Coordinates of C-alpha atoms and ligand atoms in Angstrom, one line a residue:
M1 CA 16.8 -79.8 20.1
N2 CA 15.9 -81.4 23.4
V3 CA 12.3 -80.4 24.2
D4 CA 12.3 -79.8 27.9
Y5 CA 10.2 -76.7 28.5
L6 CA 6.4 -76.6 29.0
R7 CA 4.4 -73.3 29.2
I8 CA 1.0 -73.6 30.7
S9 CA -1.8 -71.1 30.3
V10 CA -3.8 -71.7 33.5
T11 CA -6.7 -69.3 32.6
D12 CA -7.8 -67.2 29.7
R13 CA -9.1 -64.6 32.1
C14 CA -7.1 -61.4 32.6
N15 CA -7.3 -58.2 34.7
L16 CA -5.9 -56.0 31.9
R17 CA -7.1 -55.3 28.4
C18 CA -3.8 -54.8 26.4
I19 CA -4.5 -53.5 23.0
Y20 CA -2.3 -56.0 21.3
C21 CA -3.5 -59.1 23.3
R22 CA -7.1 -58.8 24.5
P23 CA -8.6 -55.4 23.9
L24 CA -12.0 -54.4 25.2
G25 CA -14.7 -55.8 22.9
G26 CA -12.6 -58.9 22.1
R27 CA -13.6 -62.5 22.3
D28 CA -15.7 -64.3 24.9
F29 CA -14.2 -66.3 27.7
I30 CA -13.8 -70.0 27.5
E31 CA -16.5 -71.8 29.6
H32 CA -15.3 -72.8 33.1
K33 CA -15.9 -76.5 32.5
E34 CA -13.5 -76.4 29.5
I35 CA -10.6 -75.0 31.5
L36 CA -8.2 -77.6 32.9
R37 CA -8.7 -78.3 36.6
F38 CA -5.7 -78.2 38.9
E39 CA -5.6 -82.0 39.3
E40 CA -5.6 -82.3 35.5
I41 CA -2.7 -79.8 35.2
H42 CA -0.8 -81.6 37.9
R43 CA -1.3 -85.0 36.2
I44 CA -0.3 -83.7 32.8
V45 CA 2.8 -82.0 34.2
K46 CA 3.9 -85.1 36.2
L47 CA 3.6 -87.3 33.1
F48 CA 5.3 -84.7 30.9
V49 CA 8.2 -84.6 33.5
E50 CA 8.5 -88.4 33.2
C51 CA 8.9 -87.9 29.4
G52 CA 11.7 -85.3 29.8
I53 CA 10.2 -81.9 30.6
K54 CA 12.4 -80.1 33.1
K55 CA 11.1 -76.5 33.1
V56 CA 7.5 -75.4 33.6
R57 CA 6.2 -71.8 33.3
L58 CA 2.7 -70.8 34.3
T59 CA 1.1 -68.0 32.3
G60 CA -2.3 -67.0 31.0
G61 CA -4.5 -64.8 30.7
E62 CA -3.3 -63.6 34.0
P63 CA -2.2 -66.6 36.2
L64 CA -2.6 -64.6 39.4
V65 CA -6.3 -64.1 38.9
R66 CA -6.8 -67.9 39.0
R67 CA -8.1 -68.8 42.5
N68 CA -5.7 -70.8 44.7
I69 CA -2.8 -70.4 42.2
V70 CA -0.4 -70.7 45.1
H71 CA -1.8 -74.1 45.8
L72 CA -1.2 -75.3 42.2
I73 CA 2.4 -73.9 42.4
R74 CA 3.0 -75.8 45.7
E75 CA 1.7 -79.0 44.1
L76 CA 3.8 -78.6 41.0
A77 CA 6.9 -77.7 43.0
G78 CA 6.5 -81.1 44.7
I79 CA 6.9 -83.0 41.4
E80 CA 10.3 -84.7 41.3
G81 CA 12.3 -83.8 38.2
I82 CA 11.1 -80.2 37.7
E83 CA 14.3 -78.1 37.8
E84 CA 12.7 -74.7 37.2
L85 CA 9.2 -73.5 38.0
A86 CA 8.4 -70.0 36.8
L87 CA 5.5 -67.6 36.2
T88 CA 4.7 -64.9 33.7
T89 CA 2.5 -62.2 35.1
N90 CA 1.4 -58.6 34.4
G91 CA 2.4 -57.9 38.0
V92 CA -0.8 -56.1 39.0
L93 CA -1.5 -58.7 41.8
L94 CA 2.1 -59.6 42.5
E95 CA 3.2 -57.5 45.5
P96 CA 0.9 -59.1 48.1
V97 CA 1.6 -62.7 47.0
A98 CA 5.2 -62.6 46.0
A99 CA 6.5 -64.0 49.3
E100 CA 3.9 -66.7 49.3
L101 CA 4.7 -67.7 45.8
K102 CA 8.4 -68.0 46.7
A103 CA 7.6 -70.1 49.8
A104 CA 5.4 -72.4 47.7
G105 CA 8.4 -73.2 45.4
L106 CA 8.2 -70.7 42.6
K107 CA 11.7 -69.9 41.4
Q108 CA 11.4 -67.0 39.0
V109 CA 9.0 -64.4 37.5
N110 CA 8.6 -62.5 34.3
V111 CA 6.6 -59.3 34.6
S112 CA 5.1 -57.7 31.5
V113 CA 5.5 -53.9 31.5
D114 CA 5.1 -52.1 28.1
S115 CA 5.6 -48.6 29.3
A116 CA 7.5 -46.8 32.1
E117 CA 5.1 -43.8 31.9
R118 CA 1.7 -43.8 33.6
E119 CA -0.5 -42.4 30.8
S120 CA 0.9 -44.6 28.1
Y121 CA 0.7 -47.6 30.3
K122 CA -3.0 -46.8 30.8
Q123 CA -3.5 -46.4 27.1
I124 CA -2.0 -49.8 26.3
T125 CA -3.5 -51.8 29.2
G126 CA -6.7 -50.0 29.8
F127 CA -5.9 -49.5 33.5
D128 CA -4.0 -47.1 35.8
F129 CA -1.9 -49.9 37.5
L130 CA 1.7 -49.0 36.7
S131 CA 2.6 -48.1 40.3
R132 CA 1.2 -51.4 41.5
V133 CA 3.2 -53.3 38.9
R134 CA 6.4 -51.4 40.0
R135 CA 5.7 -52.4 43.6
G136 CA 5.3 -56.0 42.4
I137 CA 8.7 -55.9 40.7
Y138 CA 10.4 -54.5 43.8
K139 CA 8.8 -57.2 45.9
A140 CA 9.7 -60.0 43.6
I141 CA 13.4 -58.8 43.7
E142 CA 13.2 -58.6 47.5
V143 CA 11.9 -62.1 48.0
G144 CA 14.3 -63.6 45.5
L145 CA 12.1 -64.6 42.6
A146 CA 15.2 -64.3 40.5
P147 CA 16.2 -63.3 37.9
V148 CA 13.2 -61.0 37.6
K149 CA 12.6 -60.4 33.8
V150 CA 10.6 -57.4 32.5
N151 CA 8.9 -58.2 29.2
S152 CA 8.0 -55.3 26.9
V153 CA 6.2 -55.7 23.6
I154 CA 7.2 -52.7 21.4
I155 CA 4.7 -51.3 18.9
R156 CA 5.6 -48.5 16.6
G157 CA 3.7 -45.3 17.3
I158 CA 2.3 -46.8 20.6
N159 CA 5.3 -47.3 22.9
D160 CA 8.5 -47.1 20.9
S161 CA 9.2 -43.7 22.6
Q162 CA 9.4 -45.7 25.9
I163 CA 12.3 -47.9 24.8
P164 CA 15.0 -45.8 26.6
A165 CA 13.0 -45.5 29.8
L166 CA 12.3 -49.2 29.8
A167 CA 16.0 -50.0 29.1
Q168 CA 16.9 -47.7 31.9
M169 CA 15.2 -49.9 34.4
S170 CA 18.1 -52.3 33.9
I171 CA 20.6 -49.7 35.0
H172 CA 19.3 -49.3 38.6
L173 CA 17.5 -52.6 39.2
P174 CA 18.9 -56.2 39.0
V175 CA 16.3 -57.1 36.3
I176 CA 16.6 -58.4 32.7
V177 CA 14.5 -56.1 30.5
R178 CA 13.5 -58.0 27.4
F179 CA 12.1 -56.4 24.3
I180 CA 9.6 -58.5 22.4
E181 CA 8.7 -58.0 18.8
Y182 CA 5.0 -57.5 18.5
C183 CA 3.1 -60.2 16.7
P184 CA -0.3 -59.6 15.2
T185 CA -2.8 -62.2 16.5
S186 CA -6.3 -61.5 15.4
K187 CA -8.7 -59.0 14.0
Y188 CA -9.5 -57.8 17.5
T189 CA -6.0 -56.6 18.2
K190 CA -4.2 -53.6 16.7
P191 CA -2.2 -52.5 15.0
T192 CA -1.7 -55.4 12.6
S193 CA 1.9 -55.0 11.4
D194 CA 3.8 -52.2 13.2
Y195 CA 6.4 -54.2 15.1
V196 CA 9.8 -52.7 15.8
A197 CA 12.6 -55.1 14.9
S198 CA 15.1 -56.0 17.7
A199 CA 18.0 -54.5 15.7
E200 CA 16.2 -51.1 15.7
V201 CA 15.4 -51.3 19.4
R202 CA 19.1 -52.0 20.1
E203 CA 20.1 -49.0 18.0
I204 CA 17.8 -46.8 19.9
I205 CA 19.2 -48.0 23.2
E206 CA 22.8 -47.6 22.1
R207 CA 22.1 -44.1 20.8
K208 CA 21.0 -43.1 24.3
F209 CA 23.3 -45.2 26.5
G210 CA 26.3 -46.1 24.4
P211 CA 27.4 -49.6 23.1
L212 CA 25.9 -52.6 24.8
S213 CA 28.3 -55.3 26.0
D214 CA 27.5 -59.1 25.9
V215 CA 26.6 -61.0 29.0
L216 CA 26.2 -64.8 29.2
V217 CA 23.4 -65.9 31.6
G218 CA 23.1 -69.5 32.6
G219 CA 19.7 -71.3 33.0
T220 CA 17.8 -74.4 32.2
N221 CA 17.5 -73.3 28.6
G222 CA 21.2 -73.4 28.4
P223 CA 23.2 -70.2 28.3
A224 CA 21.3 -67.2 26.8
L225 CA 23.0 -64.1 25.4
Y226 CA 21.9 -60.9 27.0
F227 CA 23.4 -57.4 26.8
R228 CA 24.3 -54.7 29.3
I229 CA 24.4 -51.0 29.4
R230 CA 27.7 -49.9 31.0
N231 CA 27.7 -50.0 34.8
S232 CA 24.2 -51.4 35.1
A233 CA 22.8 -53.7 37.8
G234 CA 20.7 -55.7 35.3
S235 CA 20.8 -56.6 31.6
I236 CA 18.8 -56.4 28.4
G237 CA 17.5 -59.1 26.0
F238 CA 15.7 -59.3 22.7
I239 CA 13.0 -61.7 21.6
S240 CA 12.8 -61.6 17.9
G241 CA 9.9 -63.8 16.9
R242 CA 9.2 -61.7 13.7
S243 CA 12.6 -60.7 12.4
S244 CA 14.3 -64.1 12.9
T245 CA 13.4 -67.8 12.9
F246 CA 14.6 -69.7 15.8
C247 CA 12.6 -73.0 15.3
Q248 CA 15.8 -75.1 15.4
S249 CA 16.5 -73.9 18.9
C250 CA 12.9 -73.9 20.1
N251 CA 12.7 -76.3 23.1
R252 CA 9.1 -75.4 24.3
L253 CA 5.6 -76.9 24.2
R254 CA 2.5 -75.0 25.2
L255 CA -0.5 -76.3 27.1
T256 CA -3.6 -74.1 26.5
S257 CA -6.0 -73.3 29.3
D258 CA -8.6 -75.5 27.6
G259 CA -6.2 -78.5 27.4
K260 CA -4.6 -78.5 24.0
V261 CA -0.8 -79.1 23.6
K262 CA 0.6 -76.8 20.9
P263 CA 4.0 -77.6 19.4
C264 CA 4.4 -74.1 18.1
L265 CA 2.9 -70.7 19.0
Y266 CA 2.4 -69.8 15.4
S267 CA 0.7 -73.0 14.2
A268 CA -2.9 -74.1 14.2
H269 CA -1.8 -77.6 15.0
N270 CA -2.6 -79.0 18.4
Y271 CA -3.1 -82.2 20.4
D272 CA -6.2 -82.5 22.6
I273 CA -4.9 -83.9 25.8
K274 CA -8.0 -82.9 27.8
K275 CA -10.2 -85.1 25.6
L276 CA -7.9 -88.0 26.2
I277 CA -7.7 -87.7 30.0
R278 CA -11.4 -86.9 30.4
A279 CA -12.1 -90.1 28.3
G280 CA -10.4 -92.0 31.1
A281 CA -7.0 -92.8 29.6
D282 CA -4.6 -94.4 32.0
D283 CA -1.1 -93.0 32.7
R284 CA 0.6 -95.3 30.1
Q285 CA -1.8 -94.2 27.4
V286 CA -1.2 -90.5 28.3
R287 CA 2.6 -91.0 28.4
D288 CA 2.5 -92.6 24.9
F289 CA 0.5 -89.6 23.6
L290 CA 3.0 -87.2 25.1
K291 CA 6.0 -89.1 23.7
K292 CA 4.4 -88.9 20.3
I293 CA 4.0 -85.1 20.7
L294 CA 7.6 -84.7 21.8
T295 CA 8.9 -86.7 18.8
Q296 CA 6.7 -84.7 16.4
K297 CA 7.7 -81.4 18.0
S298 CA 11.4 -82.0 17.1
N299 CA 10.6 -81.8 13.4
F300 CA 8.2 -78.9 13.7
T301 CA 8.8 -75.4 12.3
K302 CA 6.5 -72.3 12.3
L303 CA 6.0 -72.8 8.6
N304 CA 3.9 -76.0 9.4
S305 CA 0.2 -75.1 9.2
P306 CA 0.5 -71.5 10.3
A307 CA -2.5 -70.2 12.2
E308 CA -4.5 -67.4 10.6
E309 CA -5.2 -66.0 14.0
F310 CA -4.7 -67.1 17.6
S311 CA -5.5 -66.1 21.1
M312 CA -2.4 -65.2 23.2
Q313 CA -4.4 -65.3 26.5
N314 CA -5.5 -68.9 25.8
I315 CA -2.1 -70.0 24.7
G316 CA -0.1 -68.0 27.1
G317 CA 2.2 -66.0 24.9
Ligands
LIG1 N1 -0.8 -61.9 31.9 C1 0.5 -62.3 31.8 C2 1.4 -61.2 31.3 O1 0.9 -60.1 31.0 O2 2.6 -61.4 31.1 C3 0.8 -63.6 31.0 C4 0.1 -63.8 29.7 S1 0.7 -62.8 28.4 C5 -0.3 -63.4 27.0 C6 2.3 -63.5 28.1 C7 3.2 -62.7 27.3 O3 2.7 -62.7 25.9 C8 3.4 -61.3 27.7 O4 4.8 -61.0 27.9 C9 2.9 -60.5 26.6 O5 3.5 -59.3 26.5 C10 3.1 -61.4 25.4 N2 2.2 -61.1 24.3 C11 0.8 -61.0 24.3 N3 0.4 -60.6 23.1 C12 1.4 -60.5 22.3 C13 1.6 -60.1 20.9 N4 0.6 -59.8 20.2 N5 2.9 -60.0 20.5 C14 3.9 -60.3 21.2 N6 3.8 -60.7 22.5 C15 2.6 -60.8 23.1

């Protein structure tokens, strides 16, 4: 598999407290001086692009809470060789900055929404922000941050009743609603094991809306298979990190907010690039380090040194 996709967590801070990610009472924040600075992120991305990375996604924590994020996006968009620059956000702060993000060179957004109903959204995230998030999605569509993808993590007994309403968003809006299998991450998050497998989510959708048809969607990851409810404006996708193993087709590396490159979300293994650059390594030394990571990534599977627990907000999901 050609490894050409880098996800960057630009901050571990977030303005929501999702029960499955960073509930209230969870861990402390990483010290500011340990978080990668913009110029460090820019340098790492530029060198990664020279080594074959073509697609970059900013995530978090919540990337839109990082001050001057639009500036970072503009700087990254100027790096020759990046074919796709995208952002994953909870959408709370999206509406007022969507046009500016687009003008800065952002191509696409994913917006996390785990419920289409106000009370259960509040129960999951800790905040009454669903209408703000909806407005953010409409604005992203309007300014052309396309395709807008809606990410929903489904947890049994928490929001599985929301599956039809979430899927229904794809009927009226030109969005791709993607159902993600919940993955337990640490002792702070709950519940620990109640994920709903993609096959079951699909059955629930088909019971309500009839058989889904296949849709091929192009992109820098190659064509991805999505599904469509009859006569809908958008489509539906499934991310099955628990019920299937897709290591052979995994093309992504992750850069954590405190400067570690991770070959696999599920593994404790990482490469400390911040240590290298803060020790004064020149571009050739950093490039050699990145090439080594890219080579090792190709042989990596999630069974290599699995992490006992991990922090989604530091890694970026
Ligand atoms: N704040 C942004 C957001 O809400 O999308 C970006 C960070 S969030 C960590 C990135 C993605 O990770 C989101 O789609 C989120 O739903 C997903 N995620 C977080 N914790 C998860 C878990 N325990 N299992 C599965 N997905 C998870």
